[in-house]
């Protein structure tokens, strides 16, 4: 498995260990992780700290050129908010761990020219399936249902 998806999975596991939702992400530029993050809505009482948003925040300010040359790895299909950030910053490629437990705005991203690679990674799938089974109320709060 790709070392960057492994890093995103490690972030997801860290979030779960902290009592949060197991979704992780890393922003990669020229083979180097600029920012890593995980869903921290529970830990920080945040409305917006999804894994992708956390990774972008932890990467700090970057130039438009850096974003246009970067790849975002995420363990779960990006929601509307995270997809908006991907489009806003012009990130051209997103590698998605899985989209079976949640299908985000992949059609919009593809329509806007973002290259998506969906892995259907068994570890990502199992993390989310176990979490949703154990914490359905928290999961539904996070995805707005």
CSV table of N, CA and C in Angstrom, one decimal:
chain,number,residue,atom,x,y,z
A,1,UNK,N,0.8,-1.2,0.0
A,1,UNK,CA,0.0,0.0,0.0
A,1,UNK,C,0.9,1.3,0.0
A,2,UNK,N,0.4,2.3,-0.6
A,2,UNK,CA,1.1,3.5,-0.7
A,2,UNK,C,1.4,4.1,0.7
A,3,UNK,N,2.6,4.6,0.8
A,3,UNK,CA,3.0,5.1,2.2
A,3,UNK,C,2.2,6.3,2.6
A,4,UNK,N,1.7,7.1,1.6
A,4,UNK,CA,0.9,8.3,2.0
A,4,UNK,C,-0.5,7.9,2.4
A,5,UNK,N,-1.1,6.8,1.8
A,5,UNK,CA,-2.4,6.3,2.3
A,5,UNK,C,-2.1,5.7,3.7
A,6,UNK,N,-1.0,5.1,3.9
A,6,UNK,CA,-0.7,4.5,5.2
A,6,UNK,C,-0.6,5.6,6.3
A,7,UNK,N,-0.1,6.8,5.9
A,7,UNK,CA,0.0,7.9,6.8
A,7,UNK,C,-1.4,8.4,7.1
A,8,UNK,N,-2.3,8.5,6.1
A,8,UNK,CA,-3.7,8.9,6.3
A,8,UNK,C,-4.4,7.9,7.3
A,9,UNK,N,-4.2,6.7,7.1
A,9,UNK,CA,-4.8,5.6,8.0
A,9,UNK,C,-4.3,5.8,9.4
A,10,UNK,N,-3.0,6.1,9.5
A,10,UNK,CA,-2.4,6.3,10.9
A,10,UNK,C,-3.1,7.5,11.5
A,11,UNK,N,-3.4,8.5,10.8
A,11,UNK,CA,-4.1,9.7,11.3
A,11,UNK,C,-5.5,9.3,11.7
A,12,UNK,N,-6.2,8.5,10.9
A,12,UNK,CA,-7.5,8.0,11.3
A,12,UNK,C,-7.5,7.2,12.6
A,13,UNK,N,-6.5,6.4,12.7
A,13,UNK,CA,-6.4,5.6,13.9
A,13,UNK,C,-6.1,6.5,15.2
A,14,UNK,N,-5.3,7.5,15.0
A,14,UNK,CA,-5.0,8.4,16.0
A,14,UNK,C,-6.3,9.2,16.5
A,15,UNK,N,-7.1,9.6,15.5
A,15,UNK,CA,-8.4,10.2,15.8
A,15,UNK,C,-9.3,9.3,16.6
A,16,UNK,N,-9.4,8.1,16.2
A,16,UNK,CA,-10.2,7.1,16.9
A,16,UNK,C,-9.7,6.9,18.3
A,17,UNK,N,-8.4,6.8,18.5
A,17,UNK,CA,-7.8,6.7,19.8
A,17,UNK,C,-8.1,7.9,20.7
A,18,UNK,N,-8.3,9.0,20.1
A,18,UNK,CA,-8.6,10.3,20.9
A,18,UNK,C,-10.1,10.4,21.2
A,19,UNK,N,-10.9,9.4,20.7
A,19,UNK,CA,-12.3,9.5,21.0
A,19,UNK,C,-13.1,10.1,19.8
A,20,UNK,N,-12.4,10.3,18.7
A,20,UNK,CA,-13.1,11.0,17.6
A,20,UNK,C,-13.4,10.0,16.5
A,21,UNK,N,-13.7,10.6,15.3
A,21,UNK,CA,-14.2,9.9,14.2
A,21,UNK,C,-13.0,9.5,13.3
A,22,UNK,N,-12.8,8.2,12.9
A,22,UNK,CA,-11.6,7.7,12.3
A,22,UNK,C,-11.5,8.0,10.8
A,23,UNK,N,-11.2,9.3,10.5
A,23,UNK,CA,-11.0,9.7,9.2
A,23,UNK,C,-9.7,10.5,9.2
A,24,UNK,N,-8.8,10.1,8.3
A,24,UNK,CA,-7.5,10.8,8.3
A,24,UNK,C,-7.1,11.3,6.9
A,25,UNK,N,-6.2,12.2,6.8
A,25,UNK,CA,-5.8,12.8,5.5
A,25,UNK,C,-4.4,13.3,5.6
A,26,UNK,N,-3.7,13.3,4.4
A,26,UNK,CA,-2.4,14.0,4.3
A,26,UNK,C,-2.4,14.8,3.0
A,27,UNK,N,-1.8,15.9,3.0
A,27,UNK,CA,-1.5,16.7,1.8
A,27,UNK,C,-0.1,16.5,1.4
A,28,UNK,N,0.2,16.1,0.2
A,28,UNK,CA,1.5,15.7,-0.3
A,28,UNK,C,1.9,16.6,-1.5
A,29,UNK,N,3.1,17.1,-1.4
A,29,UNK,CA,3.7,17.9,-2.5
A,29,UNK,C,5.1,17.4,-2.8
A,30,UNK,N,5.3,17.0,-4.1
A,30,UNK,CA,6.6,16.5,-4.5
A,30,UNK,C,7.1,15.4,-3.6
A,31,UNK,N,6.2,14.5,-3.2
A,31,UNK,CA,6.7,13.3,-2.5
A,31,UNK,C,6.9,13.6,-1.0
A,32,UNK,N,6.5,14.8,-0.5
A,32,UNK,CA,6.7,15.1,0.9
A,32,UNK,C,5.4,15.5,1.5
A,33,UNK,N,5.1,15.0,2.7
A,33,UNK,CA,3.9,15.4,3.4
A,33,UNK,C,4.0,16.8,4.0
A,34,UNK,N,3.1,17.7,3.5
A,34,UNK,CA,3.1,19.1,4.0
A,34,UNK,C,2.2,19.2,5.2
A,35,UNK,N,1.2,18.5,5.3
A,35,UNK,CA,0.3,18.5,6.4
A,35,UNK,C,-0.5,17.2,6.6
A,36,UNK,N,-0.7,16.9,7.8
A,36,UNK,CA,-1.4,15.7,8.1
A,36,UNK,C,-2.5,16.0,9.1
A,37,UNK,N,-3.6,15.3,9.1
A,37,UNK,CA,-4.7,15.6,10.0
A,37,UNK,C,-5.7,14.5,10.1
A,38,UNK,N,-6.6,14.7,11.1
A,38,UNK,CA,-7.7,13.7,11.2
A,38,UNK,C,-8.9,14.5,11.8
A,39,UNK,N,-10.0,13.8,11.6
A,39,UNK,CA,-11.3,14.5,12.1
A,39,UNK,C,-11.1,14.8,13.6
A,40,UNK,N,-11.3,16.0,13.9
A,40,UNK,CA,-11.2,16.5,15.3
A,40,UNK,C,-12.5,17.2,15.8
A,41,UNK,N,-13.6,16.9,15.1
A,41,UNK,CA,-14.9,17.6,15.6
A,41,UNK,C,-15.1,17.3,17.0
A,42,UNK,N,-15.0,16.1,17.4
A,42,UNK,CA,-15.3,15.7,18.8
A,42,UNK,C,-14.2,16.4,19.8
A,43,UNK,N,-12.9,16.1,19.4
A,43,UNK,CA,-11.8,16.5,20.3
A,43,UNK,C,-11.8,18.1,20.5
A,44,UNK,N,-12.1,18.8,19.4
A,44,UNK,CA,-12.0,20.3,19.5
A,44,UNK,C,-13.4,21.0,19.6
A,45,UNK,N,-14.5,20.2,19.6
A,45,UNK,CA,-15.8,20.8,19.6
A,45,UNK,C,-16.0,21.6,18.3
A,46,UNK,N,-15.4,21.2,17.2
A,46,UNK,CA,-15.4,22.0,16.0
A,46,UNK,C,-16.5,21.6,15.0
A,47,UNK,N,-17.0,22.5,14.3
A,47,UNK,CA,-18.0,22.3,13.3
A,47,UNK,C,-17.4,21.9,12.0
A,48,UNK,N,-16.1,22.2,11.8
A,48,UNK,CA,-15.5,22.1,10.5
A,48,UNK,C,-14.2,21.2,10.4
A,49,UNK,N,-13.7,20.7,11.5
A,49,UNK,CA,-12.4,20.0,11.5
A,49,UNK,C,-12.5,18.6,11.0
A,50,UNK,N,-12.9,18.4,9.8
A,50,UNK,CA,-12.8,17.1,9.2
A,50,UNK,C,-11.4,16.8,8.9
A,51,UNK,N,-11.1,15.5,8.5
A,51,UNK,CA,-9.7,15.1,8.3
A,51,UNK,C,-9.0,15.9,7.2
A,52,UNK,N,-9.7,16.2,6.1
A,52,UNK,CA,-9.1,16.9,5.0
A,52,UNK,C,-8.8,18.4,5.5
A,53,UNK,N,-9.8,19.0,6.1
A,53,UNK,CA,-9.7,20.3,6.6
A,53,UNK,C,-8.5,20.5,7.6
A,54,UNK,N,-8.4,19.5,8.5
A,54,UNK,CA,-7.3,19.5,9.5
A,54,UNK,C,-6.0,19.3,8.8
A,55,UNK,N,-5.9,18.5,7.8
A,55,UNK,CA,-4.6,18.4,7.1
A,55,UNK,C,-4.2,19.7,6.4
A,56,UNK,N,-5.2,20.3,5.7
A,56,UNK,CA,-5.0,21.6,5.1
A,56,UNK,C,-4.5,22.6,6.1
A,57,UNK,N,-5.2,22.7,7.2
A,57,UNK,CA,-4.9,23.7,8.2
A,57,UNK,C,-3.5,23.4,8.7
A,58,UNK,N,-3.1,22.2,9.0
A,58,UNK,CA,-1.8,21.8,9.5
A,58,UNK,C,-0.7,22.0,8.5
A,59,UNK,N,-1.0,22.1,7.2
A,59,UNK,CA,0.0,22.4,6.2
A,59,UNK,C,0.3,23.9,6.2
A,60,UNK,N,-0.5,24.7,6.8
A,60,UNK,CA,-0.3,26.1,6.8
A,60,UNK,C,-0.5,26.7,5.5
A,61,UNK,N,-0.2,28.0,5.4
A,61,UNK,CA,-0.4,28.8,4.1
A,61,UNK,C,0.6,28.2,3.1
A,62,UNK,N,0.0,28.0,1.9
A,62,UNK,CA,0.8,27.5,0.8
A,62,UNK,C,0.5,28.5,-0.4
A,63,UNK,N,1.4,28.5,-1.4
A,63,UNK,CA,1.1,29.3,-2.6
A,63,UNK,C,0.1,28.5,-3.5
A,64,UNK,N,-0.6,29.2,-4.3
A,64,UNK,CA,-1.5,28.5,-5.3
A,64,UNK,C,-0.8,27.4,-6.1
A,65,UNK,N,0.5,27.7,-6.5
A,65,UNK,CA,1.3,26.8,-7.2
A,65,UNK,C,1.5,25.5,-6.5
A,66,UNK,N,1.8,25.6,-5.2
A,66,UNK,CA,2.0,24.3,-4.4
A,66,UNK,C,0.7,23.5,-4.4
A,67,UNK,N,-0.5,24.1,-4.1
A,67,UNK,CA,-1.7,23.4,-4.1
A,67,UNK,C,-1.9,22.7,-5.5
A,68,UNK,N,-1.6,23.4,-6.6
A,68,UNK,CA,-1.9,22.9,-7.9
A,68,UNK,C,-0.9,21.7,-8.3
A,69,UNK,N,0.1,21.5,-7.5
A,69,UNK,CA,1.0,20.4,-7.7
A,69,UNK,C,0.9,19.3,-6.6
A,70,UNK,N,-0.1,19.4,-5.8
A,70,UNK,CA,-0.2,18.5,-4.6
A,70,UNK,C,-1.3,17.4,-4.9
A,71,UNK,N,-1.2,16.4,-4.0
A,71,UNK,CA,-2.1,15.3,-4.0
A,71,UNK,C,-2.7,15.3,-2.5
A,72,UNK,N,-4.0,15.1,-2.4
A,72,UNK,CA,-4.6,15.0,-1.1
A,72,UNK,C,-5.0,13.5,-1.0
A,73,UNK,N,-4.6,12.9,0.1
A,73,UNK,CA,-5.0,11.5,0.4
A,73,UNK,C,-6.0,11.6,1.6
A,74,UNK,N,-7.0,10.9,1.5
A,74,UNK,CA,-8.0,10.8,2.5
A,74,UNK,C,-8.6,9.4,2.6
A,75,UNK,N,-8.9,9.0,3.9
A,75,UNK,CA,-9.4,7.7,4.1
A,75,UNK,C,-10.8,7.5,3.7
A,76,UNK,N,-11.6,8.6,3.5
A,76,UNK,CA,-13.0,8.5,3.2
A,76,UNK,C,-13.3,9.5,2.1
A,77,UNK,N,-14.3,9.2,1.3
A,77,UNK,CA,-14.7,10.1,0.2
A,77,UNK,C,-15.1,11.5,0.8
A,78,UNK,N,-14.6,12.6,0.2
A,78,UNK,CA,-14.7,13.9,0.7
A,78,UNK,C,-16.2,14.4,0.7
A,79,UNK,N,-16.6,15.0,1.8
A,79,UNK,CA,-17.9,15.6,1.9
A,79,UNK,C,-17.9,16.9,1.1
A,80,UNK,N,-19.1,17.6,1.1
A,80,UNK,CA,-19.2,18.8,0.3
A,80,UNK,C,-18.3,19.9,0.8
A,81,UNK,N,-18.1,20.0,2.1
A,81,UNK,CA,-17.2,21.1,2.6
A,81,UNK,C,-15.8,20.8,2.2
A,82,UNK,N,-15.3,19.6,2.4
A,82,UNK,CA,-13.9,19.3,2.0
A,82,UNK,C,-13.7,19.3,0.5
A,83,UNK,N,-14.7,18.9,-0.3
A,83,UNK,CA,-14.6,19.0,-1.7
A,83,UNK,C,-14.5,20.4,-2.1
A,84,UNK,N,-15.2,21.3,-1.5
A,84,UNK,CA,-15.2,22.8,-1.7
A,84,UNK,C,-13.8,23.3,-1.5
A,85,UNK,N,-13.1,22.8,-0.5
A,85,UNK,CA,-11.7,23.3,-0.2
A,85,UNK,C,-10.8,22.7,-1.3
A,86,UNK,N,-11.0,21.5,-1.7
A,86,UNK,CA,-10.2,20.9,-2.8
A,86,UNK,C,-10.3,21.8,-4.0
A,87,UNK,N,-11.5,22.1,-4.4
A,87,UNK,CA,-11.8,23.0,-5.6
A,87,UNK,C,-11.2,24.4,-5.4
A,88,UNK,N,-11.4,25.0,-4.2
A,88,UNK,CA,-10.9,26.3,-3.9
A,88,UNK,C,-9.4,26.4,-4.1
A,89,UNK,N,-8.7,25.4,-3.6
A,89,UNK,CA,-7.3,25.5,-3.7
A,89,UNK,C,-6.7,24.8,-5.0
A,90,UNK,N,-7.6,24.3,-5.8
A,90,UNK,CA,-7.1,23.7,-7.1
A,90,UNK,C,-6.3,22.5,-6.9
A,91,UNK,N,-6.5,21.7,-5.9
A,91,UNK,CA,-5.8,20.4,-5.7
A,91,UNK,C,-6.2,19.5,-6.9
A,92,UNK,N,-5.3,19.0,-7.7
A,92,UNK,CA,-5.7,18.3,-8.9
A,92,UNK,C,-6.0,16.8,-8.7
A,93,UNK,N,-5.5,16.2,-7.7
A,93,UNK,CA,-5.6,14.8,-7.5
A,93,UNK,C,-6.0,14.5,-6.0
A,94,UNK,N,-6.9,13.6,-5.9
A,94,UNK,CA,-7.3,13.1,-4.6
A,94,UNK,C,-7.3,11.6,-4.6
A,95,UNK,N,-6.6,11.0,-3.6
A,95,UNK,CA,-6.6,9.5,-3.5
A,95,UNK,C,-7.5,9.2,-2.3
A,96,UNK,N,-8.6,8.4,-2.5
A,96,UNK,CA,-9.6,8.1,-1.6
A,96,UNK,C,-9.5,6.7,-1.1
A,97,UNK,N,-9.4,6.5,0.2
A,97,UNK,CA,-9.4,5.2,0.8
A,97,UNK,C,-10.6,4.3,0.5
A,98,UNK,N,-11.7,4.9,0.7
A,98,UNK,CA,-13.0,4.1,0.3
A,98,UNK,C,-14.1,5.1,0.2
A,99,UNK,N,-15.2,4.6,-0.5
A,99,UNK,CA,-16.4,5.4,-0.7
A,99,UNK,C,-17.6,4.6,-0.5
A,100,UNK,N,-17.5,3.4,0.1
A,100,UNK,CA,-18.7,2.6,0.3
A,100,UNK,C,-19.5,3.0,1.5
A,101,UNK,N,-18.8,3.4,2.6
A,101,UNK,CA,-19.6,3.8,3.8
A,101,UNK,C,-20.1,5.2,3.7
A,102,UNK,N,-19.5,6.0,2.8
A,102,UNK,CA,-20.0,7.4,2.6
A,102,UNK,C,-19.5,7.8,1.2
A,103,UNK,N,-20.4,8.2,0.3
A,103,UNK,CA,-20.0,8.7,-1.0
A,103,UNK,C,-20.2,10.2,-0.9
A,104,UNK,N,-19.1,10.9,-1.0
A,104,UNK,CA,-19.1,12.3,-1.0
A,104,UNK,C,-19.3,12.9,-2.3
A,105,UNK,N,-18.7,14.1,-2.6
A,105,UNK,CA,-19.0,14.9,-3.8
A,105,UNK,C,-18.1,14.5,-4.9
A,106,UNK,N,-17.9,13.2,-5.1
A,106,UNK,CA,-17.0,12.7,-6.2
A,106,UNK,C,-17.4,13.2,-7.6
A,107,UNK,N,-18.7,13.2,-7.8
A,107,UNK,CA,-19.2,13.6,-9.1
A,107,UNK,C,-18.9,15.0,-9.4
A,108,UNK,N,-19.0,15.9,-8.4
A,108,UNK,CA,-18.7,17.3,-8.6
A,108,UNK,C,-17.2,17.5,-8.8
A,109,UNK,N,-16.4,16.8,-8.0
A,109,UNK,CA,-14.9,16.9,-8.2
A,109,UNK,C,-14.5,16.4,-9.6
A,110,UNK,N,-15.1,15.3,-10.0
A,110,UNK,CA,-14.7,14.8,-11.4
A,110,UNK,C,-15.2,15.8,-12.5
A,111,UNK,N,-16.4,16.4,-12.3
A,111,UNK,CA,-16.9,17.3,-13.2
A,111,UNK,C,-16.0,18.6,-13.3
A,112,UNK,N,-15.4,18.9,-12.2
A,112,UNK,CA,-14.5,20.1,-12.2
A,112,UNK,C,-13.1,19.7,-12.5
A,113,UNK,N,-12.8,18.5,-13.0
A,113,UNK,CA,-11.5,18.2,-13.5
A,113,UNK,C,-10.5,17.6,-12.5
A,114,UNK,N,-11.0,17.2,-11.3
A,114,UNK,CA,-10.1,16.6,-10.3
A,114,UNK,C,-10.0,15.1,-10.6
A,115,UNK,N,-8.8,14.7,-10.6
A,115,UNK,CA,-8.5,13.3,-10.8
A,115,UNK,C,-8.7,12.5,-9.5
A,116,UNK,N,-9.6,11.5,-9.5
A,116,UNK,CA,-9.9,10.8,-8.2
A,116,UNK,C,-9.4,9.3,-8.4
A,117,UNK,N,-8.8,8.8,-7.4
A,117,UNK,CA,-8.4,7.4,-7.4
A,117,UNK,C,-9.0,6.8,-6.1
A,118,UNK,N,-10.0,5.9,-6.3
A,118,UNK,CA,-10.7,5.3,-5.2
A,118,UNK,C,-10.1,3.9,-5.0
A,119,UNK,N,-9.5,3.6,-3.8
A,119,UNK,CA,-8.8,2.4,-3.5
A,119,UNK,C,-9.7,1.3,-3.0
A,120,UNK,N,-10.8,1.6,-2.4
A,120,UNK,CA,-11.6,0.6,-1.7
A,120,UNK,C,-10.7,-0.3,-0.7
A,121,UNK,N,-9.9,0.5,0.0
A,121,UNK,CA,-8.9,-0.1,0.9
A,121,UNK,C,-9.7,-0.8,2.1
A,122,UNK,N,-9.3,-2.1,2.3
A,122,UNK,CA,-10.1,-2.9,3.3
A,122,UNK,C,-9.9,-2.3,4.7
A,123,UNK,N,-8.7,-1.8,5.0
A,123,UNK,CA,-8.5,-1.2,6.4
A,123,UNK,C,-9.4,0.1,6.6
A,124,UNK,N,-9.5,0.9,5.6
A,124,UNK,CA,-10.3,2.1,5.6
A,124,UNK,C,-11.8,1.7,5.8
A,125,UNK,N,-12.2,0.7,5.0
A,125,UNK,CA,-13.6,0.2,5.1
A,125,UNK,C,-13.9,-0.3,6.5
A,126,UNK,N,-13.0,-1.1,7.0
A,126,UNK,CA,-13.2,-1.7,8.3
A,126,UNK,C,-13.3,-0.7,9.5
A,127,UNK,N,-12.4,0.3,9.4
A,127,UNK,CA,-12.4,1.4,10.4
A,127,UNK,C,-13.7,2.0,10.4
A,128,UNK,N,-14.3,2.4,9.3
A,128,UNK,CA,-15.5,3.1,9.2
A,128,UNK,C,-16.7,2.2,9.6
A,129,UNK,N,-16.7,1.0,9.1
A,129,UNK,CA,-17.8,0.1,9.4
A,129,UNK,C,-17.9,-0.1,10.9
A,130,UNK,N,-16.8,-0.4,11.5
A,130,UNK,CA,-16.8,-0.6,13.0
A,130,UNK,C,-17.2,0.6,13.7
A,131,UNK,N,-16.7,1.8,13.3
A,131,UNK,CA,-17.1,3.0,14.0
A,131,UNK,C,-18.6,3.3,13.8
A,132,UNK,N,-19.1,3.2,12.6
A,132,UNK,CA,-20.5,3.5,12.4
A,132,UNK,C,-21.4,2.5,13.2
A,133,UNK,N,-21.0,1.3,13.3
A,133,UNK,CA,-21.8,0.3,14.1
A,133,UNK,C,-21.8,0.6,15.6
A,134,UNK,N,-20.6,1.1,16.1
A,134,UNK,CA,-20.5,1.4,17.5
A,134,UNK,C,-21.0,2.8,17.9
A,135,UNK,N,-20.9,3.8,16.9
A,135,UNK,CA,-21.3,5.2,17.2
A,135,UNK,C,-22.2,5.8,16.2
A,136,UNK,N,-23.4,5.2,15.9
A,136,UNK,CA,-24.2,5.7,14.8
A,136,UNK,C,-24.7,7.1,15.0
A,137,UNK,N,-24.9,7.5,16.3
A,137,UNK,CA,-25.4,8.9,16.6
A,137,UNK,C,-24.3,9.9,16.2
A,138,UNK,N,-23.1,9.6,16.7
A,138,UNK,CA,-22.0,10.5,16.4
A,138,UNK,C,-21.7,10.6,14.9
A,139,UNK,N,-21.8,9.5,14.2
A,139,UNK,CA,-21.5,9.5,12.8
A,139,UNK,C,-22.6,10.3,12.1
A,140,UNK,N,-23.9,10.1,12.4
A,140,UNK,CA,-24.9,10.9,11.8
A,140,UNK,C,-24.8,12.4,12.1
A,141,UNK,N,-24.3,12.7,13.2
A,141,UNK,CA,-24.1,14.2,13.6
A,141,UNK,C,-23.0,14.7,12.6
A,142,UNK,N,-22.0,14.0,12.4
A,142,UNK,CA,-20.8,14.5,11.6
A,142,UNK,C,-21.2,14.6,10.2
A,143,UNK,N,-22.0,13.8,9.6
A,143,UNK,CA,-22.4,13.9,8.2
A,143,UNK,C,-23.7,14.6,8.0
A,144,UNK,N,-24.2,15.1,9.1
A,144,UNK,CA,-25.4,16.0,8.9
A,144,UNK,C,-26.7,15.4,8.7
A,145,UNK,N,-26.9,14.1,9.1
A,145,UNK,CA,-28.2,13.5,8.9
A,145,UNK,C,-29.0,13.5,10.1
